[in-house]
Amino acid sequence: MIFIFRKTITAVAFSRDGKYLATGESGHLPSVRVWSMEDPTNPQVSEMAKGHKHGVACVAFSPNLKYLVSVGYQHDMLINIWNWKDGSKAACNKVSTKVFAICFSETANFFVTCGIRHVKFWYFDTETNKSKHNKTLPIMGRSALLGELRNNAFCDVACGTGENSDYTYCVTNSGMLCSFGAKRVLDKWVELRASKAQCIAVSEKYIFCGCTDGIIRVFNPSTLEFVNTLPKPHFLGVNIADGIDPSHLIPKTGNVSYADTVALALDTCNYRLTCVYNDHSLYVWDLKDIKKIGKIWSSLYHSACVWGVEVYPEVSDNKHAALPPGTFLTCSADDTVRVWNVVEEWLDSGPELRDSGSDFLIIKLITLCSSSPASKNVNDVSSDGRTGVRTICASPDGQTLAVGDRSGNVRYHPIYWLL
């Protein structure tokens, strides 16, 4: 989809049937939009404007697809329910704190927002709304009774399903998983043994909690008993092109760090969990055997902005080519140059050349040393303080790669060294 309005997208949510995508924006007079996933010629089906002033923090479809809820930034102090098919506002209310996440109950009788010292249940009478469709009604909100956890920031929320549909689950920035019963009372809580929890995904059988340092814990939704811990992704500082080595998914001892888990998406039909980490990598895990979880897929992207792309030149004599056909190189502010290949015959060439379960063949990753190696921190996934590669160029004969950085240095590497 091409977003012609050029505003930053700050929130996205799919409808339950996967046919529609809702987006929220930031900036002056941001809109909430709904897009069709089935009609590429006319993807936008609805626009809801004038509901927020500064930005949209969260959006969510109701399970029955009748309504769309949007929560504004903290300074907006507004939460809106939309009849998204005609773009009209059905109900609204104010929220006085910063909201991080929103989730509808399975029955669509209520939805829950969570934030800083905030877990609130919102109720909206759809039958009353039908008889007064020309008026914007208030949403009735009831705060959860947080008890001993009242001073926490609740980072994510998910409502139970099936036999656990009366429960609502939250994770906190202090590394806690807690559940609330039908009466909004804090029922149970457990420690996740992580410095911070950031995201949650719930099925009828399991709760998945994403935490710092690559930790994902699994719990029973009825009792909050511990079930398992998922394998961690590659550790920070490793050459991800060597990801074919299974030892990279085995916990390391010593001073080894992992990227934080920042988002989870659960596929209950195919028993897969998709995880996004803060180094921009994405993993898909197989959950068919919860006691033996394995990796299905990984996408190992740059951890900072990409500054340049270079296609490897066609060489008349392929025997002297340093890289296979269909190869291109990318450089990034994360101080790496990555070599990729998308030709099918190379993607199917076996594990000796590629990270099994990746969308591209990663032949090599070059980590470029800064001018002050002592100050280099390989565990820092941000772009601050890095040399910052800005441009790359392959020689016409395909034998040499020139690399320029923001400090004014130009390096050249024999490309055969990359293999």
Coordinates of N, CA and C in Angstrom, one line a residue, residues 2 25 47 66 125 143 161 187 243 262 281 316 367 372 381 414:
I2 N 0.5 2.2 -0.8 CA 1.2 3.5 -0.9 C 0.5 4.5 0.0
E25 N -2.1 7.5 12.9 CA -1.1 8.4 12.5 C -0.6 9.3 13.6
E47 N -12.0 6.6 6.3 CA -11.1 7.5 7.0 C -11.9 8.2 8.1
K66 N -17.9 -4.6 14.0 CA -18.8 -3.5 13.9 C -18.1 -2.2 14.2
D125 N -22.6 0.0 25.3 CA -23.9 -0.7 25.0 C -24.3 -0.5 23.6
S143 N -12.0 1.2 36.4 CA -10.6 0.9 36.6 C -10.4 -0.5 37.3
T161 N -9.2 -16.4 26.2 CA -10.1 -17.0 25.2 C -10.6 -18.4 25.8
D187 N -6.1 -11.0 40.4 CA -6.3 -12.3 40.9 C -5.1 -13.1 41.2
G243 N 24.7 -18.2 11.0 CA 23.6 -18.7 11.8 C 23.2 -20.1 11.5
V262 N 10.3 -7.3 21.6 CA 9.4 -6.1 21.6 C 8.0 -6.3 21.1
S281 N 15.4 -7.9 14.1 CA 15.3 -9.3 13.6 C 13.9 -9.8 13.9
S316 N 31.3 -11.4 -17.1 CA 31.2 -12.3 -18.3 C 31.6 -13.7 -18.0
T367 N 31.5 -6.6 9.8 CA 31.4 -5.6 10.8 C 32.6 -4.7 10.7
S372 N 38.0 4.2 16.8 CA 38.4 4.0 18.2 C 37.8 2.7 18.7
V381 N 22.6 -1.8 20.1 CA 21.9 -1.9 18.8 C 21.4 -0.6 18.2
P414 N 38.8 -6.9 -0.7 CA 38.7 -7.9 -1.8 C 37.4 -8.7 -1.5

